[in-house]
Structure formats: C-alpha cells, structure tokens
Coordinates of C-alpha atoms in Angstrom, one line a residue:
Chain A
X1336 CA 100.8 141.3 84.4
X1337 CA 99.9 139.7 87.7
X1338 CA 97.7 136.7 88.4
X1339 CA 95.4 136.8 91.3
X1340 CA 93.6 133.9 93.0
X1341 CA 91.9 133.1 96.3
X1342 CA 92.5 130.1 98.4
X1343 CA 90.0 128.8 101.0
X1344 CA 89.6 125.8 103.1
X1345 CA 88.1 124.4 106.2
X1346 CA 91.4 124.4 108.1
X1347 CA 95.0 125.5 107.6
X1348 CA 98.1 124.8 109.6
X1349 CA 101.3 126.7 108.5
X1350 CA 103.8 125.6 111.0
X1351 CA 106.1 128.3 112.4
X1352 CA 109.6 127.3 111.4
X1353 CA 111.2 128.6 114.6
X1354 CA 109.2 126.4 117.0
X1355 CA 110.4 122.9 118.1
X1356 CA 107.8 120.5 119.3
X1357 CA 104.6 122.6 119.2
X1358 CA 102.8 123.0 116.0
X1359 CA 101.9 126.7 116.1
X1360 CA 100.6 128.1 112.9
X1361 CA 101.0 131.4 111.1
X1362 CA 97.7 133.1 110.5
X1363 CA 98.5 133.2 106.7
X1364 CA 100.5 131.0 104.4
X1365 CA 104.2 132.1 104.5
X1366 CA 105.8 132.7 101.1
X1367 CA 107.4 129.2 101.1
X1368 CA 104.0 127.6 101.5
X1369 CA 102.7 129.6 98.6
X1370 CA 105.6 128.5 96.5
X1371 CA 104.8 124.9 97.3
X1372 CA 101.2 125.5 96.4
X1373 CA 102.0 127.0 93.0
X1374 CA 104.4 124.1 92.3
X1375 CA 101.7 121.6 93.2
X1376 CA 99.1 123.3 90.9
X1377 CA 101.4 123.3 87.9
X1378 CA 102.9 119.9 88.8
X1379 CA 106.6 120.5 89.4
X1380 CA 107.9 117.5 91.4
X1381 CA 109.9 117.8 94.6
X1382 CA 111.9 114.7 93.9
X1383 CA 111.5 113.6 97.5
X1384 CA 111.4 109.9 96.3
X1385 CA 115.2 110.2 96.1
X1386 CA 115.8 112.0 99.4
X1387 CA 112.9 112.8 101.8
X1388 CA 113.9 116.4 102.3
X1389 CA 114.2 117.5 98.7
X1390 CA 112.2 120.4 97.3
X1391 CA 113.4 120.5 93.7
X1392 CA 110.5 122.7 92.6
X1393 CA 112.2 125.8 93.9
X1394 CA 114.3 125.8 90.7
X1395 CA 111.2 126.7 88.8
X1396 CA 110.0 129.4 91.3
X1397 CA 113.1 131.6 91.2
X1398 CA 112.6 134.8 89.3
X1399 CA 109.0 135.2 90.4
X1400 CA 107.5 137.3 93.2
X1401 CA 104.3 137.1 95.2
X1402 CA 102.1 139.1 97.6
X1403 CA 99.7 137.6 100.2
X1404 CA 96.6 139.1 101.7
X1405 CA 94.4 137.7 104.5
X1406 CA 90.7 137.9 103.5
X1407 CA 88.9 136.3 106.5
X1408 CA 89.2 137.3 110.2
X1409 CA 91.7 134.9 111.8
X1410 CA 90.0 132.3 114.1
X1411 CA 92.0 129.6 115.8
X1412 CA 91.2 126.0 116.6
X1413 CA 93.5 124.0 118.9
X1414 CA 93.5 120.3 119.2
X1415 CA 95.9 117.5 119.8
X1416 CA 96.9 114.8 117.4
X1417 CA 98.3 111.3 118.1
X1418 CA 101.5 110.8 116.1
X1419 CA 103.3 107.5 116.0
X1420 CA 106.1 107.3 118.5
X1421 CA 108.5 105.3 116.3
X1422 CA 111.5 105.7 118.5
X1423 CA 110.4 104.1 121.7
X1424 CA 106.8 102.9 121.2
X1425 CA 106.9 100.6 124.3
X1426 CA 106.9 103.7 126.5
X1427 CA 103.8 105.1 124.8
X1428 CA 102.6 104.2 121.3
X1429 CA 101.7 107.9 120.6
X1430 CA 103.4 111.2 120.7
X1431 CA 100.6 113.6 121.5
X1432 CA 101.2 116.9 119.8
X1433 CA 99.1 120.0 120.1
X1434 CA 98.2 121.5 116.8
X1435 CA 97.0 125.0 116.1
X1436 CA 94.8 125.5 113.1
X1437 CA 93.3 128.5 111.3
X1438 CA 89.6 128.0 111.0
X1439 CA 87.8 128.7 107.7
X1440 CA 90.8 130.6 106.2
X1441 CA 90.6 132.7 103.1
X1442 CA 93.6 134.3 101.4
X1443 CA 94.4 136.1 98.2
X1444 CA 97.6 135.4 96.4
X1445 CA 99.2 137.6 93.7
X1446 CA 101.9 136.2 91.4
X1447 CA 104.1 138.1 89.0
X1448 CA 106.8 136.6 86.8
X1449 CA 107.5 134.1 84.1
X1450 CA 105.6 131.3 86.0
X1451 CA 102.3 133.2 85.2
X1452 CA 102.3 131.6 81.7
X1453 CA 102.2 128.1 83.1
X1454 CA 100.0 128.8 86.0
X1455 CA 97.3 130.8 84.2
X1456 CA 95.6 127.9 82.3
X1457 CA 95.3 125.8 85.5
X1458 CA 93.7 128.7 87.3
X1459 CA 91.3 129.4 84.5
X1460 CA 90.2 125.8 84.2
X1461 CA 90.1 125.2 88.0
X1462 CA 92.5 122.3 87.6
X1463 CA 95.7 121.2 89.2
X1464 CA 98.3 118.4 88.9
X1465 CA 99.1 117.6 92.5
X1466 CA 96.4 118.1 95.1
X1467 CA 96.9 121.6 96.7
X1468 CA 96.5 121.9 100.5
X1469 CA 96.9 124.4 103.2
X1470 CA 100.0 123.3 105.2
X1471 CA 98.9 119.8 106.1
X1472 CA 97.8 117.1 103.6
X1473 CA 94.3 116.8 105.2
X1474 CA 93.6 120.6 104.9
X1475 CA 92.5 120.7 101.2
X1476 CA 92.7 124.1 99.4
X1477 CA 90.0 125.3 97.2
X1478 CA 91.3 127.6 94.5
X1479 CA 89.3 130.4 92.9
X1480 CA 90.7 132.4 90.1
X1481 CA 90.1 136.1 90.3
X1482 CA 91.9 137.3 87.1
X1483 CA 95.0 138.7 85.4
X1484 CA 95.7 142.4 86.1
X1485 CA 98.2 145.0 85.1
X1486 CA 99.7 146.3 88.3
X1487 CA 99.5 150.1 88.6
X1488 CA 101.9 152.2 90.7
X1489 CA 100.2 153.9 93.6
X1490 CA 101.1 157.6 93.3
X1491 CA 98.9 158.9 96.1
X1492 CA 100.2 160.1 99.4
X1493 CA 98.4 157.4 101.3
X1494 CA 97.4 153.9 100.6
X1495 CA 95.5 151.2 102.5
X1496 CA 97.7 148.2 101.9
X1497 CA 95.9 144.9 102.1
X1498 CA 98.8 142.5 101.8
X1499 CA 101.5 141.6 104.3
X1500 CA 104.4 144.2 104.2
X1501 CA 108.1 143.5 104.5
X1502 CA 109.4 145.4 107.5
X1503 CA 112.8 146.2 106.0
X1504 CA 111.3 148.5 103.3
X1505 CA 110.3 150.9 106.1
X1506 CA 106.7 151.5 105.5
X1507 CA 105.5 154.7 107.3
X1508 CA 102.5 153.2 109.0
X1509 CA 99.7 155.4 110.1
X1510 CA 98.9 153.6 113.4
X1511 CA 96.1 156.0 114.3
X1512 CA 94.1 154.9 111.2
X1513 CA 95.4 151.3 111.2
X1514 CA 94.6 150.7 114.9
X1515 CA 96.7 147.6 115.1
X1516 CA 99.3 145.5 113.3
X1517 CA 101.2 142.3 114.0
X1518 CA 104.8 141.5 113.2
X1519 CA 106.3 138.1 112.6
X1520 CA 109.3 136.4 110.9
X1521 CA 108.3 134.3 108.0
X1522 CA 110.4 132.0 105.7
X1523 CA 110.7 133.7 102.3
X1524 CA 112.4 131.0 100.2
X1525 CA 114.3 127.8 100.2
X1526 CA 116.8 126.0 98.1
X1527 CA 116.1 122.7 96.4
X1528 CA 117.4 120.9 99.4
X1529 CA 114.7 122.5 101.5
X1530 CA 117.3 124.7 103.3
X1531 CA 116.0 128.1 104.4
X1532 CA 117.9 130.7 102.3
X1533 CA 116.0 133.8 103.4
X1534 CA 113.6 134.8 106.0
X1535 CA 111.8 138.1 106.4
X1536 CA 110.2 140.3 109.0
X1537 CA 106.7 141.3 108.0
X1538 CA 103.8 143.4 109.2
X1539 CA 100.2 142.2 108.8
X1540 CA 97.0 143.9 109.7
X1541 CA 95.2 143.1 113.0
X1542 CA 92.0 143.9 111.3
X1543 CA 91.6 142.7 107.7
X1544 CA 88.9 145.2 106.8
X1545 CA 91.1 148.1 107.8
X1546 CA 94.4 146.8 106.2
X1547 CA 97.5 148.8 106.9
X1548 CA 97.5 152.6 106.2
X1549 CA 100.9 153.8 104.9
X1550 CA 102.0 157.3 104.2
X1551 CA 104.7 156.4 101.7
X1552 CA 103.2 153.9 99.3
X1553 CA 105.3 155.0 96.3
X1554 CA 108.5 154.7 98.2
X1555 CA 107.8 151.1 99.3
X1556 CA 106.6 150.1 95.8
X1557 CA 102.9 149.9 96.5
X1558 CA 100.9 148.8 93.5
X1559 CA 97.2 148.5 92.7
X1560 CA 96.4 145.0 91.4
X1561 CA 92.7 144.7 90.5
X1562 CA 91.0 146.4 93.4
X1563 CA 93.7 145.7 95.9
X1564 CA 96.5 147.9 97.1
X1565 CA 99.5 145.6 97.8
X1566 CA 103.2 145.4 98.2
X1567 CA 105.3 142.7 96.6
X1568 CA 107.5 140.5 98.7
X1569 CA 111.1 140.3 97.5
X1570 CA 111.6 138.2 94.4
X1571 CA 112.5 134.5 94.9
X1572 CA 116.0 134.3 93.6
X1573 CA 118.7 131.6 93.4
X1574 CA 121.1 133.8 95.4
X1575 CA 119.0 136.0 97.7
X1576 CA 120.5 139.2 98.9
X1577 CA 120.5 140.5 102.5
Chain B
X212 CA 98.5 104.2 88.7
X213 CA 95.0 105.5 88.9
X214 CA 93.3 105.8 85.6
X215 CA 91.9 109.2 86.4
X216 CA 91.2 111.5 89.3
X217 CA 88.7 110.4 92.0
X218 CA 86.6 112.0 94.7
X219 CA 85.2 110.0 97.6
X220 CA 82.4 111.0 100.0
X221 CA 81.7 108.7 102.8
X222 CA 79.0 109.0 105.5
X223 CA 78.7 107.0 108.7
X224 CA 76.6 107.3 111.8
X225 CA 77.7 106.9 115.4
X226 CA 75.3 106.1 118.2
X227 CA 76.2 106.3 121.9
X228 CA 79.9 106.2 121.3
X229 CA 82.9 108.4 121.0
X230 CA 83.8 109.0 117.3
X231 CA 87.3 110.3 118.0
X232 CA 88.6 111.5 121.4
X233 CA 91.0 114.4 121.8
X234 CA 93.9 112.9 123.8
X235 CA 94.9 116.1 125.6
X236 CA 91.3 117.0 126.5
X237 CA 90.3 113.9 128.6
X238 CA 89.3 112.1 125.5
X239 CA 86.4 114.5 124.9
X240 CA 85.1 114.0 121.4
X241 CA 86.8 116.4 119.0
X242 CA 84.4 119.2 118.8
X243 CA 83.9 122.5 117.1
X244 CA 82.6 124.8 119.8
X245 CA 81.3 127.4 117.4
X246 CA 79.3 125.2 115.1
X247 CA 78.5 122.4 117.5
X248 CA 79.8 119.8 115.1
X249 CA 81.7 116.7 116.1
X250 CA 85.0 116.1 114.3
X251 CA 87.0 113.1 113.4
X252 CA 90.7 113.2 112.4
X253 CA 91.9 111.9 109.1
X254 CA 94.2 109.5 111.1
X255 CA 91.1 107.9 112.8
X256 CA 89.5 107.3 109.4
X257 CA 92.7 105.8 108.0
X258 CA 93.1 103.6 111.0
X259 CA 89.7 102.1 110.3
X260 CA 90.7 101.5 106.7
X261 CA 94.1 100.0 107.6
X262 CA 92.6 97.6 110.1
X263 CA 90.1 96.4 107.6
X264 CA 92.7 96.0 104.9
X265 CA 94.7 93.8 107.2
X266 CA 91.6 91.7 107.7
X267 CA 91.4 91.5 104.0
X268 CA 94.9 90.0 103.9
X269 CA 96.7 93.0 102.6
X270 CA 100.2 94.0 103.8
X271 CA 100.0 97.2 105.8
X272 CA 103.0 99.3 107.0
X273 CA 101.4 101.1 109.9
X274 CA 99.8 98.1 111.7
X275 CA 98.9 100.1 114.9
X276 CA 101.1 97.9 117.1
X277 CA 103.7 99.4 119.5
X278 CA 106.8 98.8 117.4
X279 CA 109.7 101.0 116.4
X280 CA 110.2 101.9 112.8
X281 CA 113.2 99.6 112.6
X282 CA 111.3 96.6 114.1
X283 CA 108.4 97.0 111.8
X284 CA 110.7 97.4 108.8
X285 CA 112.7 94.3 109.7
X286 CA 109.4 92.3 110.1
X287 CA 108.2 93.4 106.7
X288 CA 111.5 92.7 104.9
X289 CA 111.4 89.1 106.2
X290 CA 107.7 88.6 105.3
X291 CA 108.0 90.2 101.9
X292 CA 111.5 89.0 101.0
X293 CA 112.7 92.5 100.2
X294 CA 115.8 94.5 101.1
X295 CA 115.2 98.2 100.5
X296 CA 112.7 100.6 102.0
X297 CA 111.4 101.7 98.6
X298 CA 110.6 98.2 97.4
X299 CA 109.2 97.1 100.8
X300 CA 106.8 100.0 101.1
X301 CA 105.6 99.7 97.5
X302 CA 104.3 96.3 98.6
X303 CA 102.2 97.8 101.4
X304 CA 98.8 99.0 100.3
X305 CA 98.6 101.8 102.9
X306 CA 101.9 103.4 101.9
X307 CA 100.8 103.2 98.2
X308 CA 97.5 104.9 99.0
X309 CA 98.4 107.3 101.8
X310 CA 102.1 108.0 101.2
X311 CA 104.9 107.8 103.7
X312 CA 108.0 109.6 105.0
X313 CA 110.7 107.1 105.6
X314 CA 114.1 107.7 107.1
X315 CA 116.1 104.8 108.3
X316 CA 119.9 104.2 108.0
X317 CA 121.1 105.7 104.7
X318 CA 117.7 105.5 103.0
X319 CA 115.3 108.4 103.2
X320 CA 112.4 109.3 101.0
X321 CA 108.9 110.8 101.1
X322 CA 105.9 110.0 99.0
X323 CA 102.9 112.2 99.0
X324 CA 99.9 109.9 99.2
X325 CA 97.7 109.9 96.2
X326 CA 94.7 109.6 98.6
X327 CA 94.3 112.4 101.1
X328 CA 91.5 112.4 103.6
X329 CA 90.1 115.5 105.1
X330 CA 88.9 115.6 108.8
X331 CA 85.4 114.2 109.1
X332 CA 82.6 116.4 110.5
X333 CA 79.0 115.7 111.7
X334 CA 76.5 117.1 109.2
X335 CA 74.5 118.6 112.1
X336 CA 74.9 120.0 115.5
X337 CA 75.6 117.1 118.0
X338 CA 75.6 116.8 121.7
X339 CA 78.4 115.4 123.8
X340 CA 77.4 113.7 127.1
X341 CA 79.5 112.8 130.0
X342 CA 78.6 109.4 131.5
X343 CA 79.8 107.6 134.5
X344 CA 79.7 103.9 135.2
X345 CA 80.9 101.4 137.7
X346 CA 84.1 99.6 137.0
X347 CA 84.5 95.8 137.6
X348 CA 86.9 95.9 140.4
X349 CA 87.6 97.5 143.7
X350 CA 90.9 99.2 144.2
X351 CA 91.8 97.6 147.6
X352 CA 91.0 94.1 148.8
X353 CA 88.0 94.0 151.1
X354 CA 86.8 97.4 149.7
X355 CA 83.2 97.9 149.0
X356 CA 83.3 100.7 146.4
X357 CA 84.2 99.7 142.9
X358 CA 86.1 102.1 140.7
X359 CA 84.2 104.7 138.8
X360 CA 84.6 104.9 135.0
X361 CA 84.1 108.2 133.3
X362 CA 83.7 108.7 129.6
X363 CA 82.2 110.9 126.9
X364 CA 79.7 109.8 124.4
X365 CA 77.9 111.3 121.5
X366 CA 74.2 110.2 121.5
X367 CA 74.1 110.4 117.7
X368 CA 76.1 111.9 114.9
X369 CA 76.1 111.4 111.1
X370 CA 79.6 112.1 110.1
X371 CA 80.8 113.0 106.6
X372 CA 84.3 112.4 105.3
X373 CA 85.9 113.4 102.0
X374 CA 89.0 112.3 100.1
X375 CA 90.7 113.1 96.8
X376 CA 92.5 110.4 94.8
X377 CA 95.2 112.0 92.7
X378 CA 96.3 110.1 89.6
X379 CA 99.7 111.8 89.3
X380 CA 100.7 111.1 92.9
X381 CA 99.7 107.5 92.4
X382 CA 102.4 107.1 89.7
X383 CA 105.1 107.5 92.3
X384 CA 103.7 105.2 94.9
X385 CA 102.3 102.7 92.2
X386 CA 98.8 102.7 93.7
X387 CA 96.3 101.2 91.3
X388 CA 92.6 101.5 90.7
X389 CA 92.3 98.1 92.4
X390 CA 94.0 99.5 95.5
X391 CA 91.4 102.3 95.5
X392 CA 88.6 99.9 95.2
X393 CA 89.9 98.0 98.2
X394 CA 90.0 101.2 100.1
X395 CA 86.4 102.0 99.4
X396 CA 85.4 98.5 100.5
X397 CA 87.6 98.8 103.6
X398 CA 86.2 102.1 104.7
X399 CA 82.6 100.7 104.4
X400 CA 83.2 97.3 106.0
X401 CA 85.8 98.6 108.4
X402 CA 83.5 101.2 109.9
X403 CA 80.8 98.5 110.5
X404 CA 83.5 96.3 112.1
X405 CA 84.6 98.9 114.6
X406 CA 83.6 97.0 117.7
X407 CA 85.9 98.3 120.5
X408 CA 84.1 99.7 123.5
X409 CA 84.3 103.4 122.6
X410 CA 83.4 102.7 118.9
X411 CA 80.2 100.7 119.2
X412 CA 77.3 101.4 116.9
X413 CA 79.3 102.8 114.0
X414 CA 77.3 102.2 110.8
X415 CA 78.3 102.9 107.2
X416 CA 75.4 104.8 105.5
X417 CA 76.5 106.3 102.2
X418 CA 79.4 106.2 99.9
X419 CA 79.9 108.1 96.6
X420 CA 82.9 107.8 94.4
X421 CA 83.2 110.1 91.4
X422 CA 85.6 108.8 88.8
X423 CA 86.8 111.3 86.2
X424 CA 88.1 110.8 82.7
X425 CA 91.8 110.1 82.5
X426 CA 92.8 113.4 80.9
X427 CA 90.8 115.6 83.3
X428 CA 92.7 117.6 86.0
X429 CA 89.8 119.3 87.8
X430 CA 87.2 118.1 90.2
X431 CA 84.0 119.2 92.0
X432 CA 85.8 119.6 95.3
X433 CA 84.6 119.6 98.9
X434 CA 81.8 117.1 98.4
X435 CA 81.3 116.9 102.1
X436 CA 80.5 120.6 102.2
X437 CA 78.0 120.4 99.3
X438 CA 75.6 118.0 101.0
X439 CA 72.8 119.0 103.2
X440 CA 70.8 117.2 105.9
X441 CA 67.1 117.8 106.0
X442 CA 63.9 116.4 107.5
X443 CA 62.2 113.7 105.5
X444 CA 59.8 116.3 104.1
X445 CA 62.8 118.2 102.8
X446 CA 62.4 121.1 105.3
X447 CA 65.4 122.4 107.2
X448 CA 66.3 121.2 110.7
X449 CA 66.5 123.9 113.3
X450 CA 69.2 123.8 116.0
X451 CA 67.2 121.9 118.5
X452 CA 66.0 119.4 115.9
X453 CA 69.6 118.8 114.8
X454 CA 70.6 118.1 118.4
X455 CA 67.6 115.7 118.8
X456 CA 68.4 113.4 115.8
X457 CA 68.7 109.9 117.1
X458 CA 67.8 107.9 114.1
X459 CA 68.8 107.8 110.5
X460 CA 65.2 107.3 109.5
X461 CA 64.3 110.8 110.8
X462 CA 66.4 112.6 108.2
X463 CA 67.2 112.8 104.5
X464 CA 70.4 113.6 102.6
X465 CA 70.1 116.2 99.9
X466 CA 72.5 116.0 96.9
X467 CA 71.2 118.9 95.0
X468 CA 74.4 121.0 95.0
X469 CA 76.5 118.0 93.9
X470 CA 74.0 117.3 91.2
X471 CA 74.3 120.9 89.9
X472 CA 78.1 120.5 89.8
X473 CA 77.9 117.1 88.1
X474 CA 75.8 118.6 85.3
X475 CA 78.6 121.2 84.7
X476 CA 81.3 118.6 84.6
X477 CA 79.3 115.7 83.1
X478 CA 81.6 115.3 80.0
X479 CA 84.6 114.8 82.3
X480 CA 83.0 112.2 84.5
X481 CA 83.5 108.6 83.7
X482 CA 81.2 107.1 86.3
X483 CA 79.7 107.5 89.8
X484 CA 79.6 104.6 92.2
X485 CA 77.1 104.8 95.1
X486 CA 76.7 102.4 98.0
X487 CA 73.7 103.2 100.2
X488 CA 72.1 101.9 103.3
X489 CA 68.4 101.3 102.5
X490 CA 67.5 103.1 105.8
X491 CA 69.0 106.4 104.6
X492 CA 66.8 108.5 102.4
X493 CA 68.9 110.2 99.7
X494 CA 67.4 112.8 97.4
X495 CA 68.5 113.6 93.8
X496 CA 70.0 110.2 92.9
X497 CA 67.5 109.9 90.1
X498 CA 68.6 113.4 88.8
X499 CA 72.2 112.2 88.8
X500 CA 71.2 109.2 86.7
X501 CA 69.3 111.4 84.2
X502 CA 72.2 113.9 83.9
X503 CA 74.9 111.2 83.4
X504 CA 72.9 108.4 82.0
X505 CA 71.8 105.2 83.8
X506 CA 74.9 103.3 82.7
X507 CA 77.2 105.7 84.4
X508 CA 75.7 105.6 87.8
X509 CA 76.2 102.3 89.6
X510 CA 74.1 102.0 92.8
X511 CA 74.2 99.2 95.3
X512 CA 72.1 98.9 98.4
X513 CA 74.0 97.4 101.3

C-alpha cells in the first residue's frame, strides 16, 4: 500500500544544499526534507542534543521510498533577514541574509514501506509528535491526509506524471505536450551524521496542471496511486547505490 | 515540561510606525505585494518577548547586544556559576522556549525550540507611507540646511501572530508551563513597552491561548488564518475600507471558524485563556464559553 498526504503552509524555504551564503529555495521539499517531516510526525528524535549535526532519525527511514508532487503554482517571495553576527559583532551586529521563500505552497507526498504502519495513525488523527514545518521553524506545515492506496502499474503507452522524476531512469518526455520542464539536483538521503550520501538529478513540471507527459511509463516504473500517476524516487537505503 | 500542547494567537496594532523593516530594502516595512499585507518576522516578535523577559528579571541568552558568542557565554557562565553550555542554556528562559544551536569549543548541540512563532501578518490590506523630516543637525558648521531624515511608516495595521507550544520538544529544553506563562505575559507587556522611535504606538489587543489535554497530539492549527476582521456590524470590509482603518474601534474580530474547530476538539481542550483590550470588539467569545463551559474559558480585560 502507499500513504498519501498533502502539506500546505503560508511559506516554505527548502534551502538548496549547493549554495553558500544565499538562502535560495527549491520550489518543492527535497526528499531529505520529506524524511525529516515524516520523522517529526511520528516522533523519531535526531539526538542533536548530543552533537548539533546529528540526524539519527535516518535509521528509521531506510527501507522506505517516497514520491513528491507540486500541487500549487510556484510563487516566490524574497526578503532579507537579520541573523546574529556572532563572530565579529562589533563590525555589525547583524549578518543580513537574503531569503527566498515559496509562497502558499501545496505539495502531495506519497510514502511506501514499513514506516506506513507507524505513520498512518498520526495522519488519520491529524496529529504529530514534533511540530512539522516546511524548511524553517517559522514555516509551519499543515498536514491533510488523503488516504491509503494500492499502487497500480501503469500499462498504457503514455502517462501524465505528476511527481518529480529522477533523470537517470531516462523518461521519454513528450516535450510537445509537456511544454516545459525544469531540472535540478536534490539531496536524496543522508546518514545519521547528517552527511549527504546520495543526491539525484530530477525533472519537475514547469506547469503543474500539465505535469510531465512520458512515452515509456512502464519502463520507468510509473504507478497510479489514488488518482495520481507518479514515479517513485529511489528507496532510502543504508548503503545507497550509484 | 509543558503539561500539554498549546496554541497561541496574539494580535497587536501599530499606528504611524514601522512594524518590521526589511534591512536590504531601505527598511521598507516587510510587505506582501500581492495581498497588500504588512509582515513581521518571527525574530522581531521574539526580540519583543526577550526584551520584556529581561525586564522581568529572567536570564536571556540572546540579549541583543553586540557580543560574540564566546563573550556572551563567558558572561553567563560567571553570572550563573555554570561551566558547560548545556547547563548554562537550560538556565536561560529564551533557549528553553525557542531552542538554540550552540557550537563553541568541543561542545555542540542543537535544541529545537518547543515554541515556534510564525511570521506575523496584518489582518487587512495596509498602506505604507514614505515620510521625510528634518534632522536635528547640519552637516557642516555654518550650514543652514539641516539633514533630511527619510523613513517608512504604516498608518495603521492590526497584526496577527501565531505560535505552537510542543510538549515533547519542551522535554529536551526543560521548558515549563511557568515559562510559557511568562512568555504570554512578555508578549503582551513587551509589545506595549516598545517605545523606540520606529516602534511607537504598538498596542496589544488580543491574546488567546488554547491548552490541550496532556495526552492529545493534535491541534486546531493556523489560528491566525482562521480569524476574520469585519466592520462593527459584521459586514465585510472592501479593499478601500481595509486601507482606511485607523482605529481599532472601527472594526470587529470574528472568531467563528475557531469556534467551529473548538466544538470538534472540545473533549481534548483543557482550557482557553483570553486577554482582551476592551476597545476591541470580539465576536463569538460567548459561543466559546457555551461550547467548553464557563469554567474552561478564562477571560481578562486589560
């Protein structure tokens, strides 16, 4: 089975991991952010009280896989934020950092794997252990449970994929029908020391209503979950391949 | 730790002042171009709270002074007779409530704050005005023209902020219900005490704290988006009327949607605490009382 839920909020800021000082955001939560969100809902600790960088919850995420769809057209909001300059405050008390936020985001998350059993009751009740948020602590996430579905293989010659698609599985994209797509590199998973163990090139639609038309859905493992045609991202695993 | 989950809604008005300037935009009030709403960062709200907590005699880690992390930490260790970062910051109310990322020497840890504030937003379209004034001094001796001072002000805005208090995160930082009560006092009194030049005429208007039963892990959520501003006769304000609000007595706050949600979750709610400015008309408080029972709704006019 696969669990499906929507996340919405007023703002989101999923910082691109390959930038340095600027806080540029992905338009959608990268898989690592979704991992953290799931861990927060079911209440797996990160153990960061021992070492600031720890992300111990990854242990409980391995063996599961997810898919991510963008449901609302991406709108940006850019502003700057005063951060405390704790190295040389006499020169200037603040480090002023530009932040890029997604406005009024709405995403759909699909989850498949052993973690479903733990996650499902929380989604059904609309409850959580740790407060879920969209990238920054002040961007609260509202969670809406959609349901639990049996994923069905797409056997048609064509599919309109709603989710982000890994580039390395070689989707045959019908650009004429799709009109536009974007490509970006996202972090896929981390180890419990918060080290990046695998990143991934992905395609995502320029127009969320259109999605991405592909001519080889079966080859790339396209599935129908509820009403959505999606493609799973690679499973989170202790020893990722590739 | 907190006995149960909490939600906090806090409303304050700003008159002829700058609620929160954007430092890379000439200190223009933070502003949502599309909706015409004025924004206030969570950091601004927490600064207000921290300043008031210090006035209340509490130990606060981020005191707002230009000090390096090391200087501030040394200061606190001496004051609190502590040695380690962990024990020092557990004695500071702001790190217990808002969390901290600490990395100094060999010690490093991060606490997610049990209290997270969202950015505040005006409940209506608001104007931003650019005003100029004459400074006190001339730039050169013997000069006639005094310097010109430029600034942005918002003629009026009623701003809503929202926070969640998470009982599980409070376990780690050892924040208590008493700490949370101090926070609610500090946000109310601290807002009224904002008396720097750009923050004149900030007035606390409405505070609502929902306290849930200890075993409950849900919440109503986004209280700030579930309230509505109307005219006194309950009719909607059109765009021009929203821009023309200059007085709290011209408007009313409608809690109907929160009321509906409260009736769904009423068995999980321990109590609701309300502090209200007598000048602000708030609708549906009586309904809240009849849903939950008089004894579960504590209201104070202030």
